[in-house]
Coordinates of C-alpha atoms and ligand atoms in Angstrom, one line a residue:
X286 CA 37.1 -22.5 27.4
X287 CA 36.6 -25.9 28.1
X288 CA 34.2 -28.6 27.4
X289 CA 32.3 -28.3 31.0
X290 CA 32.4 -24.7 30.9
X291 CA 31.2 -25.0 27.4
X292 CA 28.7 -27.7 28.5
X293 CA 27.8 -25.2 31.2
X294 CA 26.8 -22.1 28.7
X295 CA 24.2 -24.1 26.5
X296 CA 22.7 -24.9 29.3
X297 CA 22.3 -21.7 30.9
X298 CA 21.0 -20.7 27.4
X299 CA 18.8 -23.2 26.7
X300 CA 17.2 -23.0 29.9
X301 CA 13.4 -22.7 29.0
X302 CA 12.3 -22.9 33.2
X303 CA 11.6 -18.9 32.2
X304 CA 8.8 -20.1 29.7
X305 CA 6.8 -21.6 32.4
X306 CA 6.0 -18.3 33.3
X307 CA 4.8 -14.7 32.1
X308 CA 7.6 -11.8 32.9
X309 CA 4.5 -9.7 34.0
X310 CA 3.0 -11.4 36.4
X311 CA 4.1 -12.1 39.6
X312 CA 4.7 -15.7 41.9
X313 CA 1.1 -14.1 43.4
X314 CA -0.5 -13.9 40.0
X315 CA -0.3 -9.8 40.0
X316 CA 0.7 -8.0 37.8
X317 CA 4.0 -6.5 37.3
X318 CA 4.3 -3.5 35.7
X319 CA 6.7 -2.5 33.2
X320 CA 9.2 0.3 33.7
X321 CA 10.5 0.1 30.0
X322 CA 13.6 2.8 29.7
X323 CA 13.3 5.4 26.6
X324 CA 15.6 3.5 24.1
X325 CA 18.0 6.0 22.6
X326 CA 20.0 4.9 19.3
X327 CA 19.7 4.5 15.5
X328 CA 16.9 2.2 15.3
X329 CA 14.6 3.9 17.5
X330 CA 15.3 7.2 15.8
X331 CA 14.7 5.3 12.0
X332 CA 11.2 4.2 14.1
X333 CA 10.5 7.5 15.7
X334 CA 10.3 8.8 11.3
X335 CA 8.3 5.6 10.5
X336 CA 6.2 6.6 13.3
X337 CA 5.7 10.1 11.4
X338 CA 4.6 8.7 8.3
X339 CA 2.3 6.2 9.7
X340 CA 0.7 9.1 11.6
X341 CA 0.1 11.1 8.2
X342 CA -1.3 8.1 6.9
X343 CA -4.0 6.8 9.3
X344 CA -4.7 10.7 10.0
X345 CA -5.0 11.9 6.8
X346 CA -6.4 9.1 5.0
X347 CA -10.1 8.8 6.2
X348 CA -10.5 12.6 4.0
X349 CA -9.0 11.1 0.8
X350 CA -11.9 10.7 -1.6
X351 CA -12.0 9.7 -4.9
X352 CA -15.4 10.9 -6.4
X353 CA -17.1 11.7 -3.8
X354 CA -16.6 8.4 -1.7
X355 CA -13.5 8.0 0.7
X356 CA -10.9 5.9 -1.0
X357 CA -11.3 3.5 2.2
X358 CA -14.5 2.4 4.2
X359 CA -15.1 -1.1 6.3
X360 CA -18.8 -0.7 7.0
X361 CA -19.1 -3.9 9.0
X362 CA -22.5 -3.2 10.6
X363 CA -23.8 -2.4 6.5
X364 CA -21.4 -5.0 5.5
X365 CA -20.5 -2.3 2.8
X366 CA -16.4 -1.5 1.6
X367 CA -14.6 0.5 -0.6
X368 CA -11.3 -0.6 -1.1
X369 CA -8.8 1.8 -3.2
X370 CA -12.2 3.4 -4.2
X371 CA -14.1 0.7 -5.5
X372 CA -17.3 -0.6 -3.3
X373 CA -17.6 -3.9 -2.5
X374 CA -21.1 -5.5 -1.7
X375 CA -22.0 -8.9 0.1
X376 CA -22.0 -10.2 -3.2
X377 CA -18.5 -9.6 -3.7
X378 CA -17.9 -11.8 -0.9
X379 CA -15.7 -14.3 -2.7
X380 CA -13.3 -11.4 -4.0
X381 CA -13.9 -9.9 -0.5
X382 CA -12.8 -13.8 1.1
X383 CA -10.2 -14.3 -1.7
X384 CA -8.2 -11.0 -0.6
X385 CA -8.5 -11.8 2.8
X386 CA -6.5 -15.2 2.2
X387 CA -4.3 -13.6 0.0
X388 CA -3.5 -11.7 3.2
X389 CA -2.9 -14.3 5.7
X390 CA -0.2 -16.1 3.0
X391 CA 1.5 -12.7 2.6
X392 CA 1.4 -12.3 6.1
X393 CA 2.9 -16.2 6.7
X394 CA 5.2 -15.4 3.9
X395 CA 6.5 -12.3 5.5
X396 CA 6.6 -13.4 9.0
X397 CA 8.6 -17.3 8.0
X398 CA 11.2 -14.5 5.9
X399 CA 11.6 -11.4 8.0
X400 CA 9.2 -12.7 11.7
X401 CA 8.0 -10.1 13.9
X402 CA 9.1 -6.9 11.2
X403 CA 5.6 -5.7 11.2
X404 CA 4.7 -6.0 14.6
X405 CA 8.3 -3.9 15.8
X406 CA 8.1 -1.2 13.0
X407 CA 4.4 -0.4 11.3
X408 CA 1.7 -2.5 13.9
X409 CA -0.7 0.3 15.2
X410 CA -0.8 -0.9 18.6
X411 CA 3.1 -0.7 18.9
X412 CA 3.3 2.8 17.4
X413 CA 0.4 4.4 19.4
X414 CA 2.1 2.5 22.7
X415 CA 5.6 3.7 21.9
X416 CA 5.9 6.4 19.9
X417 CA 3.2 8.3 21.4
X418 CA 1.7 7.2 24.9
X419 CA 5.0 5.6 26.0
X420 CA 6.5 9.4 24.6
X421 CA 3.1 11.3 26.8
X422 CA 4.2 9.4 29.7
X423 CA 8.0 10.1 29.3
X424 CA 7.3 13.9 29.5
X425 CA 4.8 14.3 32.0
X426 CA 6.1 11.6 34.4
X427 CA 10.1 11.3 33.3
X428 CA 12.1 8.3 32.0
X429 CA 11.6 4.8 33.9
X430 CA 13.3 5.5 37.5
X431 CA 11.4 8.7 37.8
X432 CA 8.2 6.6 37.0
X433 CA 9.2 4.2 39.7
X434 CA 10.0 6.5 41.9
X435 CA 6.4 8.4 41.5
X436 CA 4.8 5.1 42.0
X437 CA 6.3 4.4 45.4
X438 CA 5.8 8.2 46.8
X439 CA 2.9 9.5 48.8
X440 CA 0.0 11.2 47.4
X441 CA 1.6 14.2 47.7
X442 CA 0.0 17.3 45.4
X443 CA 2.2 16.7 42.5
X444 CA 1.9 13.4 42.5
X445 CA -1.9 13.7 42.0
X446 CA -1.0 16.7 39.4
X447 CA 1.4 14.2 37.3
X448 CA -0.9 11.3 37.6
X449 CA -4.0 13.5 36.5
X450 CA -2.1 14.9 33.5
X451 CA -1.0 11.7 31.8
X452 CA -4.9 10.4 32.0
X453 CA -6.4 12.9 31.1
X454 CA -3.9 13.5 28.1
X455 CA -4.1 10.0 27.2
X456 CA -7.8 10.1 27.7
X457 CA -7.9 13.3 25.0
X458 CA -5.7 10.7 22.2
X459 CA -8.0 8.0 23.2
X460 CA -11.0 10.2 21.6
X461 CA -9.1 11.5 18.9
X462 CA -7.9 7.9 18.1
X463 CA -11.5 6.6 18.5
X464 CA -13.2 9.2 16.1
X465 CA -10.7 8.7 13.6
X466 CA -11.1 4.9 13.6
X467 CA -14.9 5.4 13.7
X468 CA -13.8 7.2 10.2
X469 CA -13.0 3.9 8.8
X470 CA -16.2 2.7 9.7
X471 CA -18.8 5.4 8.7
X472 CA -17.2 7.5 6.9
X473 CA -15.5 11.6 7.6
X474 CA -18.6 12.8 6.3
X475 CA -21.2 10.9 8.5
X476 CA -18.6 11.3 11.6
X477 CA -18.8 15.0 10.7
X478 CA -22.6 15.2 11.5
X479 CA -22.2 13.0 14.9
X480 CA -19.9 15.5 16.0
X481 CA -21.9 18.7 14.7
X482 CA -25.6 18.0 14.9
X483 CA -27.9 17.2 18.3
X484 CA -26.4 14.7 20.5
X485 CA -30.6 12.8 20.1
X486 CA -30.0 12.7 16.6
X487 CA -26.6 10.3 16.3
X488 CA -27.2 8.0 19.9
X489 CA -25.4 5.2 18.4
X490 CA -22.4 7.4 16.8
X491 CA -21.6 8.8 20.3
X492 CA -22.1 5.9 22.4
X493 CA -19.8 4.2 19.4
X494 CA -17.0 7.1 20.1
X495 CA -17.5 7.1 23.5
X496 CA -17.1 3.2 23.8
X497 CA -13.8 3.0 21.1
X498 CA -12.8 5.7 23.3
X499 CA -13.4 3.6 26.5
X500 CA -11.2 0.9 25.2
X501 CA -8.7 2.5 23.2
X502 CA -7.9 4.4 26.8
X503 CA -8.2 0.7 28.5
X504 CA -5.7 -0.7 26.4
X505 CA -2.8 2.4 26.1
X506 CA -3.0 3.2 29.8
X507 CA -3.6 -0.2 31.4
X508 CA -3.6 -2.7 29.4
X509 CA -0.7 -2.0 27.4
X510 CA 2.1 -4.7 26.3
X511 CA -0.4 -7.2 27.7
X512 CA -2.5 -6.4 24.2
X513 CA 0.6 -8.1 22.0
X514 CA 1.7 -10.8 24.7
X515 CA -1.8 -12.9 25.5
X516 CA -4.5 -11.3 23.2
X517 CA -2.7 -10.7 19.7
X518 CA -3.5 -14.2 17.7
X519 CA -0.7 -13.1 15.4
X520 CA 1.5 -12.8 18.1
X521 CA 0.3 -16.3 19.6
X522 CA 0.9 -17.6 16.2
X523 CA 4.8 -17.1 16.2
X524 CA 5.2 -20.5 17.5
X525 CA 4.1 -21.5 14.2
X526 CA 5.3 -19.1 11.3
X527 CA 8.5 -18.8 12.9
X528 CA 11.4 -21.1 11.9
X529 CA 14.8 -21.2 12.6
X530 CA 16.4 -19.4 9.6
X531 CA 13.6 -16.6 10.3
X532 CA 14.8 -12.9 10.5
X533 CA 14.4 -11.9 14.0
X534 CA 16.1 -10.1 16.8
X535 CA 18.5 -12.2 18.4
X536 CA 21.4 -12.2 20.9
X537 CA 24.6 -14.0 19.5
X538 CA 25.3 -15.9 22.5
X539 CA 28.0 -17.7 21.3
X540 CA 29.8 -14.4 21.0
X541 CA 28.1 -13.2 24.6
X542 CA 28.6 -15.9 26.7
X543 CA 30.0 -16.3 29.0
X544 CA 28.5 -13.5 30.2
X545 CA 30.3 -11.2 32.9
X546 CA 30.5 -7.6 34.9
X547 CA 32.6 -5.7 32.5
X548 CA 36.6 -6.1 33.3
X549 CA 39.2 -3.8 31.9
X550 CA 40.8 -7.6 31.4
X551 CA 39.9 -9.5 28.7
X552 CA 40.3 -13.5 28.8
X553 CA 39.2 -16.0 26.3
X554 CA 36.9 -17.0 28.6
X555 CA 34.7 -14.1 28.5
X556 CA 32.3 -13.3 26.1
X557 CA 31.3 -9.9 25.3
X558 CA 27.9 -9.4 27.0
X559 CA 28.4 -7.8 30.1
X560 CA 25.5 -8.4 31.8
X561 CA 24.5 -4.6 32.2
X562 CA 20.9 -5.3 31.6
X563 CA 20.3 -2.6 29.3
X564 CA 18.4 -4.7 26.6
X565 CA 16.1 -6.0 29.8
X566 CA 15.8 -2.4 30.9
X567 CA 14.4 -0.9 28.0
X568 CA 12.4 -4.0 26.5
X569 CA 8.2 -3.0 26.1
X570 CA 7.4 -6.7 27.0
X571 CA 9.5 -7.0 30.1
X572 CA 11.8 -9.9 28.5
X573 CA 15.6 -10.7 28.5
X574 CA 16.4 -11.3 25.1
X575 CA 19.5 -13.1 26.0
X576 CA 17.2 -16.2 27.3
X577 CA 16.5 -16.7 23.1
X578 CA 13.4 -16.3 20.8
X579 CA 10.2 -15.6 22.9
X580 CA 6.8 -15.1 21.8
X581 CA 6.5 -11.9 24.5
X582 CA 9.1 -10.3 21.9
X583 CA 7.4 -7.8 19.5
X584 CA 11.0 -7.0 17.4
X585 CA 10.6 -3.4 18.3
X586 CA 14.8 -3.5 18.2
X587 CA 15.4 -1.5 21.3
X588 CA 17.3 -3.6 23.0
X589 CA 19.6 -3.5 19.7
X590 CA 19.9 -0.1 20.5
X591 CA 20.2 -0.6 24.3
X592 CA 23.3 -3.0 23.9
X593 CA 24.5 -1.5 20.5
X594 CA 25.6 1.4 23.0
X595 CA 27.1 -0.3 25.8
X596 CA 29.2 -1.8 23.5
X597 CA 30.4 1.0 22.2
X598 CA 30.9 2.2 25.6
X599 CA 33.4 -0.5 26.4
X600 CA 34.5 -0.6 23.1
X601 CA 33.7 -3.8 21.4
X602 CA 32.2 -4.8 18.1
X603 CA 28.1 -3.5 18.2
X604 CA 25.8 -6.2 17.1
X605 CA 25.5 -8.4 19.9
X606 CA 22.1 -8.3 19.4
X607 CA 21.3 -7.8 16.0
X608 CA 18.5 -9.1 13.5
X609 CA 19.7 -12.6 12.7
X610 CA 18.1 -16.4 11.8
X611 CA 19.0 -18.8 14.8
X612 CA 20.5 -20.8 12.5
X613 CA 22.9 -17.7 11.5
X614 CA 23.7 -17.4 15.4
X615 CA 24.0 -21.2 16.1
X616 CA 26.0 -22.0 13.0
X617 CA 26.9 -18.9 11.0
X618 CA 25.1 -19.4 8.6
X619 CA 23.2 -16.6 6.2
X620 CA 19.8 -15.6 5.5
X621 CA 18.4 -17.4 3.2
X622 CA 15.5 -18.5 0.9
X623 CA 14.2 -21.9 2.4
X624 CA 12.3 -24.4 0.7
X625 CA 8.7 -22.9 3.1
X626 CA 9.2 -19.8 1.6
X627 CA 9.3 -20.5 -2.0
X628 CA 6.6 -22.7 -1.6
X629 CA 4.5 -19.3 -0.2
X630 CA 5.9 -17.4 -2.5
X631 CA 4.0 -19.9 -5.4
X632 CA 0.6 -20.0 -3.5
X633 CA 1.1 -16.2 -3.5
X634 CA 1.6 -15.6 -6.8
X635 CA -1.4 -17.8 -7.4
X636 CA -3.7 -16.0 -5.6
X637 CA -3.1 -12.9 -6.2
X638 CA -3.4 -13.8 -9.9
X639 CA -6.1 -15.0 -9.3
X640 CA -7.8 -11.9 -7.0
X641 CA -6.7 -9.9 -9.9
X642 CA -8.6 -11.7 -12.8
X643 CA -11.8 -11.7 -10.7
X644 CA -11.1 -7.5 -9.7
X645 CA -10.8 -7.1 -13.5
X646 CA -13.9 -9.2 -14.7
X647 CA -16.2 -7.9 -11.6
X648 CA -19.4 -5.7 -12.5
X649 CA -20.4 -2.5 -11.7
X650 CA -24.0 -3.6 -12.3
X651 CA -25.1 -6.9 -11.0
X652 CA -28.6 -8.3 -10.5
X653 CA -30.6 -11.5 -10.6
X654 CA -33.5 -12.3 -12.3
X655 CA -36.0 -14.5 -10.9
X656 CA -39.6 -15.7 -11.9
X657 CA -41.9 -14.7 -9.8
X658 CA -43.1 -17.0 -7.6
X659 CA -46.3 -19.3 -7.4
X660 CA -47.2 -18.8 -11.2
X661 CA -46.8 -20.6 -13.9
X662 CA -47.7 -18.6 -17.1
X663 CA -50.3 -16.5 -18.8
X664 CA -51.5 -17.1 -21.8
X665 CA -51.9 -13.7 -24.1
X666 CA -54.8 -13.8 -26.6
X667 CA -54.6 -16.5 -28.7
X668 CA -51.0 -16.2 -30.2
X669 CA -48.7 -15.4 -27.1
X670 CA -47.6 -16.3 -23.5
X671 CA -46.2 -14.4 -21.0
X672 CA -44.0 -14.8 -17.9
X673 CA -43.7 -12.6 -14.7
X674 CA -40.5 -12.1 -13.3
X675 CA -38.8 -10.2 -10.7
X676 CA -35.6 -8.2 -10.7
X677 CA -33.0 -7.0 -8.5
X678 CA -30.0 -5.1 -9.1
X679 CA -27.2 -4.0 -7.2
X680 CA -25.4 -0.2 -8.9
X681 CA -22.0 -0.3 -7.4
X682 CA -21.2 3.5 -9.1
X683 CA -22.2 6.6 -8.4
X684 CA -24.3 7.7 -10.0
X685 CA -28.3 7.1 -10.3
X686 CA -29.2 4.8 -13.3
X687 CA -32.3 4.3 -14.8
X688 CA -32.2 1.0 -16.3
X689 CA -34.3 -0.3 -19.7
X690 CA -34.3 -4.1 -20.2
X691 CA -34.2 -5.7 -24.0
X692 CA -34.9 -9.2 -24.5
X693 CA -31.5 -10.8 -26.1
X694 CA -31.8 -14.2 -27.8
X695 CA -35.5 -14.2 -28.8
X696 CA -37.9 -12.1 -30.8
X697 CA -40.4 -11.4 -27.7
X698 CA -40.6 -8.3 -25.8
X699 CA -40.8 -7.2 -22.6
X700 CA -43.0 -4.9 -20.5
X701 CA -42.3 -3.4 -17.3
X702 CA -45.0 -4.1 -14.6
X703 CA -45.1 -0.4 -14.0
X704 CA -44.9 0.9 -17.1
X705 CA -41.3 3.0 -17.0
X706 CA -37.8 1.9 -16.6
X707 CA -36.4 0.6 -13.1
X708 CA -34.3 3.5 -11.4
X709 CA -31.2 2.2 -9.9
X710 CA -29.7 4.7 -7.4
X711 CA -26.1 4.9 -7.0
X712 CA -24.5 3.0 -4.3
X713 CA -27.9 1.2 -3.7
X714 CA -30.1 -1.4 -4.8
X715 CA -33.0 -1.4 -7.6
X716 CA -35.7 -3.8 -8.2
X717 CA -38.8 -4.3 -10.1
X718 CA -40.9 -6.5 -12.0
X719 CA -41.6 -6.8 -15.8
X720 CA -43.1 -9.4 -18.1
X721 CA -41.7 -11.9 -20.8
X722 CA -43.9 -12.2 -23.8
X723 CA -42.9 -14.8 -26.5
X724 CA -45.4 -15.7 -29.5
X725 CA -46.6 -19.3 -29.1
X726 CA -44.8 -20.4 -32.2
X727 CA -41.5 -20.2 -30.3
X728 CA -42.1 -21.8 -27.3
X729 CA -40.9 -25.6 -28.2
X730 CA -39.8 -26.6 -24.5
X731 CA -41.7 -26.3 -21.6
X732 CA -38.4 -24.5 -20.1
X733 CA -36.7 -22.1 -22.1
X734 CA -33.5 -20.2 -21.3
X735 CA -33.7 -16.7 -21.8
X736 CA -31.2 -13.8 -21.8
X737 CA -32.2 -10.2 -20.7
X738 CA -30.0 -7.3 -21.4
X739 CA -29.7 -4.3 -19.5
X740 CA -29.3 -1.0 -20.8
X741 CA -28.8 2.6 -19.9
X742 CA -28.2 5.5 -22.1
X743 CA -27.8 3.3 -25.3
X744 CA -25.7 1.3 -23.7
X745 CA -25.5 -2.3 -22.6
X746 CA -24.2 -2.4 -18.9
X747 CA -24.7 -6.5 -18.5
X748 CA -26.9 -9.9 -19.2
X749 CA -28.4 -11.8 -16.5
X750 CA -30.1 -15.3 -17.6
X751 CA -33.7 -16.8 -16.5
X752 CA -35.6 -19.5 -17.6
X753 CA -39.4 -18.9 -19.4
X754 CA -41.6 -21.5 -18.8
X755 CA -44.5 -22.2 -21.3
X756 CA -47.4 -25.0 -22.6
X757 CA -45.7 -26.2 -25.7
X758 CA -47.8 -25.4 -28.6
X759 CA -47.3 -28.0 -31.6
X760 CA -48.4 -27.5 -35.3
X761 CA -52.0 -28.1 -35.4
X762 CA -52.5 -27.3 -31.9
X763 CA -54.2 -24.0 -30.9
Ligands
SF4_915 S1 13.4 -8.3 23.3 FE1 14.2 -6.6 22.2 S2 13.1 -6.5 20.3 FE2 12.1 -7.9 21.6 S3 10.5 -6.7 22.5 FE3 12.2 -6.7 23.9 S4 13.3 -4.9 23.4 FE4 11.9 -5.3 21.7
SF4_916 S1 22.7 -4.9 26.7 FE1 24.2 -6.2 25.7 S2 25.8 -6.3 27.1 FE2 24.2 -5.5 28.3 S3 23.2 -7.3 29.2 FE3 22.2 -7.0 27.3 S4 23.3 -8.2 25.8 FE4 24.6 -8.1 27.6

């Protein structure tokens, strides 16, 4: 090859004109819709049994409970959660906010090492698109010609038959997607009396189902790739978290180029692609792969498969497209363990020391202890003073606890406003009020800080502090 011809190839592949524009829409600005062939090949069969498992998982999960609660709940509207079991209040916020930054590192961390892994292999949207939709549609309408084909042809009695089959079966997963992500929300068991008592009874649950439903239909029949190309913000942040010695799926165009119709003939001039279009053909997103990293590209690796068999079929080395760094294509170079990463990997172990100190020191019983507001104090005969004081507490178990409060670093007592301990039910909030009483000899400070135990069943659960506030009585004084 010489230099021009040479020349001539990076251009062709470094070409970004096809960035000014989206592969689905049209010069008009309509839509073009995706005939994405069934992909057939080693990776798509290792995805089809990751498929499986995910399935089991987001099915089954919602009726895991550990004692009586479901091992995973994310009660925005009640801004309740249990995570692996444990319930996590507002309050918890910070743990709550901590984990969720946690998160995003692992997630840059993952995505600068291995990019768009997640989003090809265990993102819900791609599974429910392509391993069960994009399957629904396969059966009941064929593979992509016969889709095309059905698209162009009158509305003839099968066409309406075909057409009303695929909605109405993707309709039917809609729902059953929708109720089960409801699960998340409320719960199996409060999902179970939506769907078994009076219709007047749960308004909100069924127009909840009905609108998940709504959209989860939108998005699988219409919307589709459309969900991971403009509306994903962790697809729109590839630009970012990608870098060039990223793990993604790449064509190795300076073993593919120059690119030509396959020839029994091989010259040195010719590289091994030979522009059959395959990888275009059965690409989700509607992109050629060969034009180099693009955001529209969800790493779903069927276009690894597509080419890995036409090579095969004119029998040259597979791996044309593989999963490779640019850098690895561009200059042969490895996989390996940059400088970005390590520094993630620090800020990482940080956190996540961090969110595990705080998990371990976090209470099952929490409160606050407040004075009650717009007094001042009383005074008690003539050798005590009391405070009023109001207390709330937060039981994060589950079970009902009726709480008795000791007074911890002073010799005065307390007495609860209504005369019997404060009952804290489980999951759910308590409050009450109670007084302070401290003799007068005490009280040397106007302010005094005081610490209240609470106890159930003989046994301390936590302190809270609060402040006592008092006339300071001096020797002599009355
Ligand atoms: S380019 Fe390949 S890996 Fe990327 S979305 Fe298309 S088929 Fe999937
Ligand atoms: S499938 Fe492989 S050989 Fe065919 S056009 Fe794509 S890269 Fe070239």
């Amino acid at each position: 090859m010489n230099v021009a011809e040479a020349t001539k190839i990076e251009d062709k592949v470094h070409d970004d004109s096809f960035r000014d524009r989206m592969v689905t829409i049209d010069e008009k600005g309509k839509r073009k819709w995706i005939y994405a062939q069934k992909p057939r090949g080693r990776f798509y069969n290792i995805r089809s049994y990751v498929s499986w498992v995910f399935f089991i998982i987001f099915f089954g999960l919602p009726f895991v409970q550990v004692q009586g609660r479901p091992l995973f709940l994310f009660n925005i509207p009640e801004a309740k959660f249990i995570i692996f079991g444990k319930v996590f209040w507002p309050q918890d916020f910070f743990i709550f906010g901590l984990t969720m930054i946690t998160f995003i590192v692992f997630i840059i961390l993952f995505t600068a090492a291995f990019g768009r892994l997640f989003c090809g292999w265990v993102c819900p949207q791609t599974i429910f698109m392509e391993m069960l939709f994009r399957k629904v549609e396969y059966l009941v309408e064929g593979d992509a010609a016969s889709q095309k084909l059905l698209k162009k042809s009158p509305w003839t009695s099968k066409k309406i038959f075909k057409k009303l089959a695929k909605h109405v079966a993707f309709f039917l997963l809609s729902f059953v997607i929708a109720n089960f992500f409801l699960s998340y929300i409320i719960g199996v068991k409060q999902l179970e009396k939506i769907i078994s008592e009076p219709l007047a009874k749960h308004l909100g649950g069924f127009t909840s189902i009905a609108l998940f439903s709504g959209v989860f239909y939108g998005v699988y029949a219409f919307f589709r790739e459309q969900a991971c190309t403009v509306v994903c913000p962790y697809g729109r942040l590839q630009s970012v978290l990608l870098d060039r010695n990223s793990m993604i799926v790449a064509y190795d165009y300076k073993r593919g180029e120059r690119r030509e119709k396959f020839k029994k003939k091989i010259t040195a001039e010719i590289g091994d692609c030979i522009d059959c279009f395959q990888c275009v053909k059965v690409c989700p997103t509607g992109i050629d792969i060969r034009n180099g990293t693009q955001m529209e590209c969800v790493g779903c690796t069927a276009c690894i498969d597509a080419c890995n068999k036409m090579m095969q079929a004119v029998n040259r080395p597979t791996g044309l497209i593989r999963y490779a760094s640019e850098n690895g294509i561009a200059n042969g170079k490895k996989l390996r363990y940059t400088g970005r990463m390590k520094f993630y990997t620090v800020l990482l172990v940080l956190l996540t020391g961090l969110l595990t100190i705080l998990l371990a020191s976090r209470k099952d019983v929490d409160g606050t202890v407040i004075r009650a507001a717009g007094m001042l104090y009383q005074e008690r005969g003539t050798d005590s003073v009391s405070n009023l004081y109001n207390i709330k507490i937060i039981n994060k178990t589950i079970k009902d606890i009726p709480l008795i409060l000791k007074l911890e670093n002073a010799p005065g007592r307390i007495i609860e406003a209504e005369g019997r301990p404060i009952a804290v039910p489980k999951e759910g909030q308590g409050k009450g009020s109670f007084f302070i009483v401290l003799p007068n000899d005490l009280i040397k400070e106007r302010k005094l800080k005081l610490e209240v135990g609470l106890y159930s069943g003989g046994k301390k659960i936590t302190t809270l502090t609060t402040n006592f506030m008092g006339p300071i009585y001096r020797p002599g004084s009355k």
